[in-house]
Short mmCIF file of N, CA and C in Angstrom, two decimals:
data_model
loop_
_atom_site.label_atom_id
_atom_site.label_comp_id
_atom_site.label_asym_id
_atom_site.label_seq_id
_atom_site.Cartn_x
_atom_site.Cartn_y
_atom_site.Cartn_z
N MET K 1 36.14 -105.57 -132.78
CA MET K 1 37.50 -104.95 -132.83
C MET K 1 38.67 -105.70 -132.45
N TRP K 2 38.42 -106.55 -131.44
CA TRP K 2 39.48 -107.48 -130.99
C TRP K 2 39.65 -108.62 -132.05
N LYS K 3 38.65 -108.97 -132.66
CA LYS K 3 38.72 -110.06 -133.74
C LYS K 3 39.59 -109.54 -134.96
N LEU K 4 39.36 -108.34 -135.33
CA LEU K 4 40.08 -107.75 -136.22
C LEU K 4 41.65 -107.75 -135.87
N PHE K 5 41.88 -107.20 -134.74
CA PHE K 5 43.34 -107.22 -134.17
C PHE K 5 43.79 -108.63 -134.24
N LEU K 6 43.24 -109.62 -133.73
CA LEU K 6 43.80 -110.90 -133.94
C LEU K 6 43.90 -111.50 -135.17
N ILE K 7 43.07 -111.18 -136.05
CA ILE K 7 43.20 -111.56 -137.54
C ILE K 7 44.52 -111.01 -138.10
N LEU K 8 44.79 -109.63 -137.84
CA LEU K 8 45.82 -108.90 -138.34
C LEU K 8 47.16 -109.43 -137.54
N SER K 9 47.16 -109.63 -136.46
CA SER K 9 48.29 -110.32 -135.71
C SER K 9 48.65 -111.57 -136.33
N TYR K 10 47.69 -112.40 -136.57
CA TYR K 10 48.04 -113.73 -137.11
C TYR K 10 48.51 -113.66 -138.56
N MET K 11 48.06 -112.76 -139.40
CA MET K 11 48.57 -112.54 -140.73
C MET K 11 49.98 -111.94 -140.73
N VAL K 12 50.34 -111.16 -139.66
CA VAL K 12 51.73 -110.72 -139.62
C VAL K 12 52.72 -111.87 -139.10
N VAL K 13 52.29 -112.40 -138.02
CA VAL K 13 53.02 -113.26 -137.26
C VAL K 13 52.94 -114.65 -138.01
N GLY K 14 51.93 -115.08 -138.49
CA GLY K 14 51.70 -116.35 -139.11
C GLY K 14 52.41 -116.49 -140.48
N ASN K 15 52.75 -115.53 -140.99
CA ASN K 15 53.45 -115.35 -142.40
C ASN K 15 54.79 -115.25 -142.41
N GLY K 16 55.53 -115.45 -141.15
CA GLY K 16 56.98 -115.49 -141.04
C GLY K 16 57.51 -114.17 -140.74
N PHE K 17 57.06 -113.29 -140.35
CA PHE K 17 57.70 -112.01 -139.86
C PHE K 17 57.92 -111.84 -138.41
N ALA K 18 59.15 -111.46 -138.09
CA ALA K 18 59.39 -111.52 -136.74
C ALA K 18 58.89 -110.10 -136.24
N VAL K 19 57.90 -110.13 -134.99
CA VAL K 19 57.50 -108.94 -134.68
C VAL K 19 58.14 -108.66 -133.20
N PRO K 20 59.03 -107.76 -133.16
CA PRO K 20 59.54 -107.51 -132.01
C PRO K 20 58.69 -106.70 -130.91
N ILE K 21 58.81 -107.06 -129.73
CA ILE K 21 58.12 -106.36 -128.54
C ILE K 21 58.67 -105.02 -128.45
N LYS K 22 58.03 -103.99 -128.20
CA LYS K 22 58.47 -102.69 -128.22
C LYS K 22 59.39 -102.32 -127.10
N HIS K 23 60.49 -101.98 -127.24
CA HIS K 23 61.49 -101.57 -126.24
C HIS K 23 61.58 -100.13 -126.10
N VAL K 24 61.78 -99.50 -125.06
CA VAL K 24 62.26 -98.02 -124.90
C VAL K 24 63.55 -98.10 -125.23
N GLU K 25 64.08 -96.94 -126.02
CA GLU K 25 65.42 -96.80 -126.39
C GLU K 25 66.06 -96.90 -125.11
N ASP K 26 67.13 -97.52 -124.81
CA ASP K 26 67.62 -97.70 -123.44
C ASP K 26 69.29 -97.79 -123.27
N SER K 27 69.64 -97.75 -122.25
CA SER K 27 71.05 -98.02 -121.97
C SER K 27 71.43 -99.23 -121.37
N CYS K 28 70.78 -100.39 -121.50
CA CYS K 28 70.86 -101.66 -121.03
C CYS K 28 72.38 -102.01 -121.65
N THR K 29 73.25 -102.50 -120.72
CA THR K 29 74.61 -103.02 -121.23
C THR K 29 74.37 -104.43 -121.81
N TYR K 30 75.38 -105.02 -122.49
CA TYR K 30 75.26 -106.30 -122.90
C TYR K 30 75.56 -107.27 -121.81
N PRO K 31 74.56 -108.19 -121.85
CA PRO K 31 74.42 -109.13 -120.62
C PRO K 31 75.71 -110.30 -121.09
N ASN K 32 76.22 -110.69 -119.93
CA ASN K 32 77.04 -111.99 -119.97
C ASN K 32 78.13 -111.88 -120.98
N GLY K 33 78.71 -110.67 -121.20
CA GLY K 33 79.98 -110.57 -122.01
C GLY K 33 79.55 -110.53 -123.60
N THR K 34 78.32 -110.57 -123.81
CA THR K 34 77.86 -110.77 -125.31
C THR K 34 78.36 -109.58 -126.32
N ASP K 35 79.01 -108.60 -125.66
CA ASP K 35 79.46 -107.52 -126.48
C ASP K 35 80.84 -107.99 -127.13
N VAL K 36 81.39 -108.83 -126.52
CA VAL K 36 82.81 -109.36 -127.06
C VAL K 36 82.89 -110.83 -127.44
N LYS K 37 81.91 -111.65 -126.97
CA LYS K 37 81.91 -113.00 -127.38
C LYS K 37 80.50 -113.69 -127.16
N ILE K 38 80.34 -114.87 -127.95
CA ILE K 38 79.13 -115.46 -127.65
C ILE K 38 79.14 -116.12 -126.38
N HIS K 39 77.99 -116.25 -125.85
CA HIS K 39 77.66 -116.93 -124.49
C HIS K 39 76.72 -118.05 -124.58
N THR K 40 77.09 -119.11 -124.33
CA THR K 40 76.45 -120.38 -124.64
C THR K 40 76.28 -121.10 -123.30
N TYR K 41 75.03 -121.65 -123.09
CA TYR K 41 74.81 -122.49 -121.92
C TYR K 41 73.60 -123.55 -122.17
N ASN K 42 73.58 -124.70 -121.55
CA ASN K 42 72.49 -125.54 -121.39
C ASN K 42 71.33 -125.04 -120.62
N CYS K 43 70.27 -125.28 -121.19
CA CYS K 43 69.03 -124.77 -120.23
C CYS K 43 69.07 -125.50 -118.85
N ASP K 44 69.38 -126.62 -118.66
CA ASP K 44 69.63 -127.35 -117.32
C ASP K 44 70.64 -128.43 -117.57
N GLY K 45 70.94 -129.41 -116.48
CA GLY K 45 71.83 -130.36 -116.58
C GLY K 45 71.20 -131.63 -117.01
N SER K 46 69.97 -131.84 -117.53
CA SER K 46 69.36 -133.01 -117.65
C SER K 46 69.17 -133.55 -119.13
N TRP K 47 69.83 -133.13 -119.97
CA TRP K 47 69.53 -133.43 -121.43
C TRP K 47 70.49 -134.46 -121.82
N PRO K 48 70.18 -135.48 -122.73
CA PRO K 48 71.00 -136.46 -123.14
C PRO K 48 72.23 -135.76 -124.01
N ILE K 49 71.86 -134.62 -124.80
CA ILE K 49 73.01 -133.93 -125.41
C ILE K 49 73.25 -132.75 -124.74
N MET K 50 74.63 -132.53 -124.43
CA MET K 50 74.89 -131.20 -123.65
C MET K 50 75.99 -130.51 -124.50
N VAL K 51 75.93 -129.19 -124.58
CA VAL K 51 76.88 -128.30 -125.35
C VAL K 51 77.79 -127.92 -124.30
N LYS K 52 79.15 -127.97 -124.57
CA LYS K 52 80.32 -127.51 -123.67
C LYS K 52 80.69 -126.27 -123.96
N ASP K 53 80.69 -126.02 -125.39
CA ASP K 53 81.28 -124.76 -125.77
C ASP K 53 80.93 -124.58 -127.10
N SER K 54 80.97 -123.21 -127.61
CA SER K 54 80.64 -122.97 -129.12
C SER K 54 81.44 -121.89 -129.65
N GLN K 55 81.62 -121.81 -130.93
CA GLN K 55 82.21 -120.70 -131.70
C GLN K 55 81.64 -120.65 -133.09
N VAL K 56 81.70 -119.29 -133.49
CA VAL K 56 81.21 -119.28 -134.95
C VAL K 56 82.56 -118.68 -135.72
N TYR K 57 82.52 -119.40 -137.07
CA TYR K 57 83.71 -119.09 -137.63
C TYR K 57 83.04 -118.69 -139.21
N ASP K 58 83.88 -117.76 -139.89
CA ASP K 58 83.44 -117.39 -141.20
C ASP K 58 84.08 -118.55 -142.15
N SER K 59 83.82 -118.54 -143.53
CA SER K 59 84.07 -119.43 -144.26
C SER K 59 85.74 -119.68 -144.56
N ASN K 60 86.49 -118.79 -144.05
CA ASN K 60 87.94 -118.75 -144.07
C ASN K 60 88.45 -119.32 -142.81
N GLY K 61 87.68 -119.77 -141.87
CA GLY K 61 88.06 -120.33 -140.49
C GLY K 61 88.46 -119.27 -139.52
N ASN K 62 88.10 -117.88 -139.80
CA ASN K 62 88.39 -116.88 -138.69
C ASN K 62 87.20 -116.83 -137.81
N VAL K 63 87.45 -116.39 -136.60
CA VAL K 63 86.23 -116.26 -135.80
C VAL K 63 85.48 -115.02 -136.25
N MET K 64 84.02 -115.31 -136.16
CA MET K 64 83.14 -114.31 -136.68
C MET K 64 82.40 -113.95 -135.43
N TYR K 65 82.82 -112.63 -134.97
CA TYR K 65 81.94 -112.17 -133.86
C TYR K 65 82.34 -110.63 -133.85
N PRO K 66 81.30 -109.82 -133.82
CA PRO K 66 79.88 -110.19 -133.96
C PRO K 66 79.59 -110.82 -135.15
N ILE K 67 78.42 -111.65 -135.05
CA ILE K 67 77.99 -112.50 -136.22
C ILE K 67 77.23 -111.77 -137.27
N ASP K 68 77.75 -112.01 -138.43
CA ASP K 68 77.09 -111.61 -139.69
C ASP K 68 76.06 -112.62 -140.33
N PRO K 69 74.87 -112.71 -140.05
CA PRO K 69 74.05 -113.57 -140.45
C PRO K 69 73.75 -113.74 -141.93
N ARG K 70 74.18 -112.62 -142.68
CA ARG K 70 74.06 -112.84 -144.12
C ARG K 70 75.15 -113.29 -144.83
N LYS K 71 76.24 -113.83 -144.02
CA LYS K 71 77.32 -114.51 -144.75
C LYS K 71 77.30 -115.97 -144.15
N ALA K 72 77.91 -116.76 -145.02
CA ALA K 72 78.10 -118.16 -144.75
C ALA K 72 79.03 -118.45 -143.36
N MET K 73 78.75 -119.27 -142.64
CA MET K 73 79.40 -119.53 -141.39
C MET K 73 79.47 -121.01 -141.14
N ILE K 74 80.31 -121.19 -140.06
CA ILE K 74 80.33 -122.57 -139.54
C ILE K 74 80.11 -122.41 -137.95
N LEU K 75 79.30 -122.96 -137.46
CA LEU K 75 78.94 -123.13 -136.21
C LEU K 75 79.89 -124.54 -135.37
N ASP K 76 80.63 -124.21 -134.58
CA ASP K 76 81.50 -125.30 -134.00
C ASP K 76 81.01 -125.57 -132.38
N LEU K 77 80.31 -126.69 -132.52
CA LEU K 77 79.71 -127.05 -131.20
C LEU K 77 80.58 -128.19 -130.57
N ILE K 78 81.08 -127.95 -129.49
CA ILE K 78 81.93 -128.96 -128.57
C ILE K 78 80.59 -129.55 -127.69
N SER K 79 80.39 -130.75 -127.79
CA SER K 79 79.40 -131.23 -126.92
C SER K 79 79.59 -132.72 -126.58
N VAL K 80 78.60 -133.21 -125.78
CA VAL K 80 78.64 -134.57 -125.46
C VAL K 80 77.20 -135.23 -125.71
N ASN K 81 77.08 -136.43 -126.39
CA ASN K 81 75.85 -137.18 -126.49
C ASN K 81 75.88 -138.40 -125.36
N ASN K 82 75.23 -138.17 -124.42
CA ASN K 82 75.02 -139.20 -123.36
C ASN K 82 73.97 -140.15 -123.72
N GLY K 83 73.14 -139.98 -124.69
CA GLY K 83 72.13 -140.86 -125.02
C GLY K 83 72.33 -141.83 -125.99
N ILE K 84 71.52 -142.06 -127.06
CA ILE K 84 71.65 -143.06 -128.14
C ILE K 84 72.25 -142.27 -129.44
N VAL K 85 72.44 -143.01 -130.30
CA VAL K 85 72.75 -142.40 -131.66
C VAL K 85 71.37 -141.92 -132.30
N TYR K 86 71.43 -140.61 -132.63
CA TYR K 86 70.31 -139.96 -133.14
C TYR K 86 70.36 -139.84 -134.63
N THR K 87 69.51 -140.34 -135.32
CA THR K 87 69.67 -140.42 -136.88
C THR K 87 68.51 -139.25 -137.28
N ASP K 88 67.74 -138.79 -136.60
CA ASP K 88 66.64 -137.84 -136.95
C ASP K 88 66.43 -137.03 -135.88
N ASN K 89 66.28 -135.67 -136.09
CA ASN K 89 65.87 -134.73 -135.04
C ASN K 89 65.02 -133.55 -135.55
N LYS K 90 64.35 -132.89 -134.93
CA LYS K 90 63.60 -131.73 -135.23
C LYS K 90 64.11 -130.58 -134.13
N VAL K 91 64.01 -129.42 -134.53
CA VAL K 91 64.65 -128.25 -133.69
C VAL K 91 63.59 -127.12 -133.72
N ASN K 92 63.20 -126.50 -132.50
CA ASN K 92 62.36 -125.39 -132.45
C ASN K 92 63.29 -124.22 -131.76
N VAL K 93 63.24 -123.08 -132.42
CA VAL K 93 64.06 -122.00 -132.16
C VAL K 93 63.12 -120.74 -131.59
N THR K 94 63.73 -120.24 -130.45
CA THR K 94 62.88 -119.07 -129.99
C THR K 94 63.82 -117.92 -129.99
N ILE K 95 63.62 -116.74 -130.47
CA ILE K 95 64.43 -115.67 -130.32
C ILE K 95 63.93 -114.50 -129.41
N TYR K 96 64.99 -113.96 -128.75
CA TYR K 96 64.80 -112.95 -127.66
C TYR K 96 65.47 -111.78 -127.91
N SER K 97 65.10 -110.57 -127.69
CA SER K 97 66.02 -109.41 -127.69
C SER K 97 66.25 -108.93 -126.29
N PHE K 98 67.25 -108.13 -126.12
CA PHE K 98 67.57 -107.79 -124.62
C PHE K 98 67.38 -106.21 -124.66
N GLY K 99 66.65 -105.67 -123.90
CA GLY K 99 66.33 -104.21 -123.82
C GLY K 99 65.50 -103.84 -122.63
N LYS K 100 65.10 -102.73 -122.42
CA LYS K 100 64.47 -102.23 -121.31
C LYS K 100 62.77 -102.41 -121.49
N ASN K 101 62.22 -103.11 -120.71
CA ASN K 101 60.80 -103.31 -120.96
C ASN K 101 60.19 -101.93 -120.54
N TRP K 102 59.21 -101.51 -121.53
CA TRP K 102 58.58 -100.24 -121.46
C TRP K 102 57.62 -100.20 -120.26
N LEU K 103 57.08 -101.43 -119.68
CA LEU K 103 56.15 -101.41 -118.62
C LEU K 103 56.87 -101.25 -117.33
N THR K 104 58.09 -102.12 -117.19
CA THR K 104 58.72 -102.27 -115.92
C THR K 104 60.07 -101.37 -115.87
N GLY K 105 60.61 -100.97 -116.86
CA GLY K 105 61.74 -100.09 -116.89
C GLY K 105 63.08 -101.07 -116.66
N ASN K 106 62.84 -102.23 -116.52
CA ASN K 106 63.81 -103.32 -116.21
C ASN K 106 64.52 -103.71 -117.65
N CYS K 107 65.88 -103.83 -117.60
CA CYS K 107 66.50 -104.72 -118.72
C CYS K 107 66.29 -105.99 -118.72
N GLU K 108 65.68 -106.84 -119.76
CA GLU K 108 65.33 -108.17 -119.87
C GLU K 108 65.30 -108.68 -121.21
N TRP K 109 65.23 -110.03 -121.12
CA TRP K 109 65.03 -110.71 -122.54
C TRP K 109 63.63 -110.72 -122.86
N LEU K 110 63.29 -110.18 -123.85
CA LEU K 110 61.81 -110.18 -124.42
C LEU K 110 61.68 -111.19 -125.75
N LYS K 111 60.87 -111.99 -125.83
CA LYS K 111 60.60 -112.82 -126.72
C LYS K 111 60.10 -112.08 -128.08
N LEU K 112 60.66 -112.51 -129.18
CA LEU K 112 60.13 -111.99 -130.54
C LEU K 112 59.40 -113.01 -131.15
N GLU K 113 58.20 -112.67 -131.47
CA GLU K 113 57.10 -113.60 -132.14
C GLU K 113 57.66 -113.84 -133.53
N THR K 114 57.84 -115.18 -133.85
CA THR K 114 57.97 -115.65 -135.25
C THR K 114 57.04 -116.69 -135.89
N GLY K 115 56.00 -116.70 -135.10
CA GLY K 115 54.98 -117.67 -135.57
C GLY K 115 55.63 -119.02 -135.55
N THR K 116 55.20 -119.79 -136.64
CA THR K 116 55.87 -121.15 -136.64
C THR K 116 57.01 -121.28 -137.63
N LEU K 117 57.40 -120.21 -138.05
CA LEU K 117 58.66 -120.28 -139.12
C LEU K 117 60.08 -120.86 -138.46
N LEU K 118 60.15 -120.82 -137.19
CA LEU K 118 61.34 -121.52 -136.56
C LEU K 118 61.02 -122.70 -135.80
N ALA K 119 59.82 -123.20 -136.00
CA ALA K 119 59.36 -124.35 -135.41
C ALA K 119 59.49 -125.65 -136.29
N ASN K 120 59.96 -126.87 -135.76
CA ASN K 120 59.98 -128.10 -136.46
C ASN K 120 60.95 -128.15 -137.59
N ILE K 121 62.16 -127.51 -137.31
CA ILE K 121 63.17 -127.49 -138.41
C ILE K 121 63.68 -128.81 -138.53
N ASP K 122 63.91 -129.42 -139.71
CA ASP K 122 64.69 -130.65 -139.76
C ASP K 122 66.19 -130.40 -139.44
N GLY K 123 66.55 -130.79 -138.22
CA GLY K 123 67.75 -130.71 -137.82
C GLY K 123 68.90 -131.36 -138.48
N CYS K 124 68.68 -132.57 -139.03
CA CYS K 124 69.72 -133.14 -139.89
C CYS K 124 69.75 -132.57 -141.20
N GLU K 125 68.77 -132.10 -141.84
CA GLU K 125 68.83 -131.52 -143.10
C GLU K 125 69.48 -130.15 -143.02
N PHE K 126 69.07 -129.41 -142.14
CA PHE K 126 69.70 -127.93 -141.87
C PHE K 126 71.01 -127.91 -141.42
N ALA K 127 71.52 -128.75 -140.32
CA ALA K 127 72.86 -128.72 -139.94
C ALA K 127 73.86 -129.73 -140.40
N HIS K 128 73.19 -130.62 -141.31
CA HIS K 128 74.11 -131.62 -141.78
C HIS K 128 74.95 -132.40 -140.70
N ASN K 129 74.25 -132.87 -139.76
CA ASN K 129 75.02 -133.35 -138.58
C ASN K 129 74.50 -134.79 -138.25
N CYS K 130 73.85 -135.51 -138.95
CA CYS K 130 73.33 -136.80 -138.54
C CYS K 130 74.11 -137.96 -139.24
N PRO K 131 74.27 -138.89 -138.56
CA PRO K 131 73.73 -139.23 -137.24
C PRO K 131 74.50 -138.71 -136.28
N LEU K 132 73.99 -138.43 -135.03
CA LEU K 132 74.64 -137.72 -134.02
C LEU K 132 75.13 -138.93 -133.10
N GLN K 133 76.44 -139.30 -133.07
CA GLN K 133 76.91 -140.52 -132.33
C GLN K 133 77.02 -140.32 -130.91
N THR K 134 77.24 -141.29 -130.22
CA THR K 134 77.29 -141.20 -128.67
C THR K 134 78.71 -140.71 -128.33
N GLY K 135 78.83 -140.15 -127.20
CA GLY K 135 80.36 -139.57 -126.57
C GLY K 135 80.38 -138.28 -127.07
N ASP K 136 81.71 -137.98 -126.92
CA ASP K 136 82.12 -136.64 -127.38
C ASP K 136 82.02 -136.27 -128.66
N LEU K 137 81.38 -134.98 -128.95
CA LEU K 137 81.25 -134.57 -130.35
C LEU K 137 81.76 -133.15 -130.59
N ASP K 138 82.48 -133.01 -131.75
CA ASP K 138 83.00 -131.83 -132.14
C ASP K 138 82.24 -131.48 -133.44
N LEU K 139 81.23 -130.98 -133.47
CA LEU K 139 80.36 -130.75 -134.62
C LEU K 139 80.61 -129.40 -135.28
N LYS K 140 81.10 -129.49 -136.52
CA LYS K 140 81.26 -128.19 -137.35
C LYS K 140 80.22 -128.14 -138.35
N LEU K 141 79.20 -127.33 -138.09
CA LEU K 141 77.95 -127.14 -138.89
C LEU K 141 78.01 -126.05 -139.83
N PRO K 142 78.18 -126.24 -141.04
CA PRO K 142 77.80 -125.14 -142.08
C PRO K 142 76.53 -124.59 -141.96
N LEU K 143 76.33 -123.30 -141.68
CA LEU K 143 75.03 -122.75 -141.72
C LEU K 143 74.82 -121.68 -142.72
N ASP K 144 73.66 -121.71 -143.20
CA ASP K 144 73.14 -120.62 -144.25
C ASP K 144 71.87 -120.33 -143.73
N LEU K 145 71.88 -118.99 -143.26
CA LEU K 145 70.52 -118.54 -142.82
C LEU K 145 69.80 -117.81 -143.75
N SER K 146 69.87 -117.81 -145.06
CA SER K 146 69.18 -117.23 -146.04
C SER K 146 67.70 -117.72 -146.00
N PRO K 147 67.33 -118.84 -145.70
CA PRO K 147 65.90 -119.28 -145.71
C PRO K 147 65.00 -118.41 -144.64
N PHE K 148 65.82 -117.83 -143.61
CA PHE K 148 65.21 -117.05 -142.55
C PHE K 148 65.50 -115.60 -142.57
N ALA K 149 65.66 -115.16 -143.92
CA ALA K 149 66.08 -113.83 -144.24
C ALA K 149 64.94 -112.81 -143.70
N GLY K 150 63.53 -113.40 -143.90
CA GLY K 150 62.36 -112.54 -143.18
C GLY K 150 62.67 -112.04 -141.75
N ILE K 151 63.17 -113.12 -141.15
CA ILE K 151 63.40 -112.71 -139.64
C ILE K 151 64.86 -111.87 -139.41
N VAL K 152 65.82 -112.40 -140.11
CA VAL K 152 67.10 -111.83 -140.01
C VAL K 152 67.15 -110.27 -140.18
N ASN K 153 66.38 -110.01 -141.38
CA ASN K 153 66.39 -108.55 -141.66
C ASN K 153 65.56 -107.70 -140.75
N THR K 154 64.86 -108.20 -140.11
CA THR K 154 64.08 -107.41 -139.02
C THR K 154 64.79 -107.09 -137.76
N LEU K 155 66.01 -107.90 -137.53
CA LEU K 155 66.69 -107.77 -136.31
C LEU K 155 67.65 -106.57 -136.35
N ALA K 156 67.65 -105.75 -135.35
CA ALA K 156 68.72 -104.65 -135.47
C ALA K 156 70.26 -105.13 -135.12
N SER K 157 71.15 -104.49 -135.75
CA SER K 157 72.48 -104.90 -135.41
C SER K 157 72.88 -104.29 -134.10
N ASN K 158 74.17 -104.59 -133.61
CA ASN K 158 74.61 -104.01 -132.44
C ASN K 158 73.72 -104.23 -131.16
N LYS K 159 72.83 -105.13 -131.21
CA LYS K 159 72.01 -105.36 -130.07
C LYS K 159 72.16 -106.94 -129.61
N PRO K 160 71.96 -107.20 -128.35
CA PRO K 160 72.04 -108.66 -127.96
C PRO K 160 70.77 -109.29 -128.15
N TYR K 161 71.08 -110.70 -128.67
CA TYR K 161 69.88 -111.45 -128.97
C TYR K 161 70.19 -112.71 -128.36
N GLN K 162 69.08 -113.56 -128.00
CA GLN K 162 69.28 -114.78 -127.46
C GLN K 162 68.47 -115.90 -128.21
N LEU K 163 69.18 -117.02 -128.61
CA LEU K 163 68.54 -117.83 -129.41
C LEU K 163 68.34 -119.13 -128.49
N GLU K 164 67.21 -119.58 -128.20
CA GLU K 164 66.89 -120.87 -127.50
C GLU K 164 66.69 -121.95 -128.45
N VAL K 165 67.41 -122.99 -128.42
CA VAL K 165 67.30 -124.12 -129.32
C VAL K 165 66.97 -125.43 -128.62
N ARG K 166 65.79 -125.90 -128.81
CA ARG K 166 65.32 -127.05 -128.27
C ARG K 166 65.28 -128.16 -129.54
N MET K 167 66.01 -129.22 -129.08
CA MET K 167 66.10 -130.46 -130.16
C MET K 167 65.21 -131.64 -129.55
N PHE K 168 64.50 -132.23 -130.50
CA PHE K 168 63.59 -133.45 -130.25
C PHE K 168 64.07 -134.69 -130.94
N ASP K 169 64.04 -135.85 -130.33
CA ASP K 169 64.46 -137.10 -130.86
C ASP K 169 63.23 -137.43 -131.80
N PHE K 170 63.65 -137.57 -133.15
CA PHE K 170 62.66 -138.18 -133.96
C PHE K 170 63.08 -139.58 -134.85
N ASN K 171 63.98 -140.16 -133.97
CA ASN K 171 64.31 -141.57 -134.45
C ASN K 171 63.02 -142.33 -134.72
N GLU K 172 63.19 -143.22 -135.75
CA GLU K 172 61.97 -144.18 -135.76
C GLU K 172 61.52 -144.84 -134.51
N GLY K 173 60.04 -144.77 -134.12
CA GLY K 173 59.79 -145.28 -132.96
C GLY K 173 59.90 -144.61 -131.70
N SER K 174 60.49 -143.40 -131.71
CA SER K 174 60.65 -142.49 -130.75
C SER K 174 59.46 -141.73 -130.29
N LYS K 175 59.30 -141.30 -129.08
CA LYS K 175 58.09 -140.57 -128.68
C LYS K 175 58.31 -139.04 -128.89
N HIS K 176 59.32 -138.61 -129.63
CA HIS K 176 59.81 -137.29 -129.85
C HIS K 176 60.05 -136.45 -128.69
N GLU K 177 60.80 -137.08 -127.68
CA GLU K 177 61.03 -136.38 -126.57
C GLU K 177 62.24 -135.50 -126.74
N GLU K 178 62.40 -134.37 -125.75
CA GLU K 178 63.39 -133.45 -125.93
C GLU K 178 64.68 -133.91 -125.48
N ILE K 179 65.72 -133.72 -126.20
CA ILE K 179 66.97 -134.32 -126.11
C ILE K 179 68.11 -133.36 -125.79
N ALA K 180 67.81 -132.09 -125.93
CA ALA K 180 68.63 -130.88 -125.74
C ALA K 180 68.09 -129.58 -125.75
N CYS K 181 68.56 -128.81 -124.89
CA CYS K 181 68.12 -127.48 -124.95
C CYS K 181 69.29 -126.60 -124.51
N VAL K 182 69.65 -125.72 -125.55
CA VAL K 182 70.79 -124.82 -125.52
C VAL K 182 70.50 -123.41 -125.77
N VAL K 183 71.05 -122.47 -125.03
CA VAL K 183 70.78 -121.10 -125.28
C VAL K 183 72.07 -120.42 -125.61
N ALA K 184 72.00 -119.52 -126.66
CA ALA K 184 73.14 -118.67 -127.27
C ALA K 184 72.75 -117.35 -127.14
N GLN K 185 73.61 -116.78 -126.38
CA GLN K 185 73.41 -115.11 -126.52
C GLN K 185 74.49 -114.54 -127.35
N ILE K 186 74.01 -113.72 -128.36
CA ILE K 186 74.87 -113.17 -129.43
C ILE K 186 74.58 -111.50 -129.63
N ARG K 187 75.62 -111.16 -130.50
CA ARG K 187 75.41 -109.91 -131.10
C ARG K 187 75.57 -109.97 -132.48
N PHE K 188 74.66 -109.39 -133.41
CA PHE K 188 74.74 -109.32 -134.70
C PHE K 188 75.78 -108.22 -135.20
N SER K 189 76.36 -108.22 -136.27
CA SER K 189 77.22 -107.28 -136.83
C SER K 189 76.63 -105.99 -137.17
N GLU K 190 77.26 -104.91 -137.48
CA GLU K 190 76.79 -103.68 -137.94
C GLU K 190 76.08 -103.98 -139.49
N GLY K 191 75.38 -103.08 -139.62
CA GLY K 191 74.75 -103.20 -141.16
C GLY K 191 73.80 -104.32 -141.28
N ASN K 192 73.39 -105.01 -140.29
CA ASN K 192 72.33 -106.11 -140.52
C ASN K 192 71.02 -105.49 -140.46
#
């Protein structure tokens, strides 16, 4: 029976579907002000690339919040590269939803399983941001999330989500070390 469960789980998760962990319908409030604005922070202070601030704009330059992932958007990242010039990078993204854990009754971030769909993304190709020069960076990254529609369409609107983005150095000759880790806590718009 367990083997059947594992096979079915792999078929669902391994084929690019986001499988949310069951939350009890709850009254958890939006954490960190995510009801009114994006909340971004670095995982810790030891990365070569550090994000100082972020904002999401629509194609007309207006602030887009809550975020509508079905529309074209521009992610504006104010950051600093204290490392080297990066000409190639890969990105892994983990998605969490915020709600009441049915086992503990506590409001917390719970990981959504996406299999490998959000792993090893070519950062240069997806974000059109290479090379990443040293020093202060004001990156205006046009984003199209349509390749991830299978995940985006399973996420509920008007709920807080957390995206943990880990970037790895893929310059020629590198050891693929992690160069950035940024967390963005967001809310998707109605109708998602």
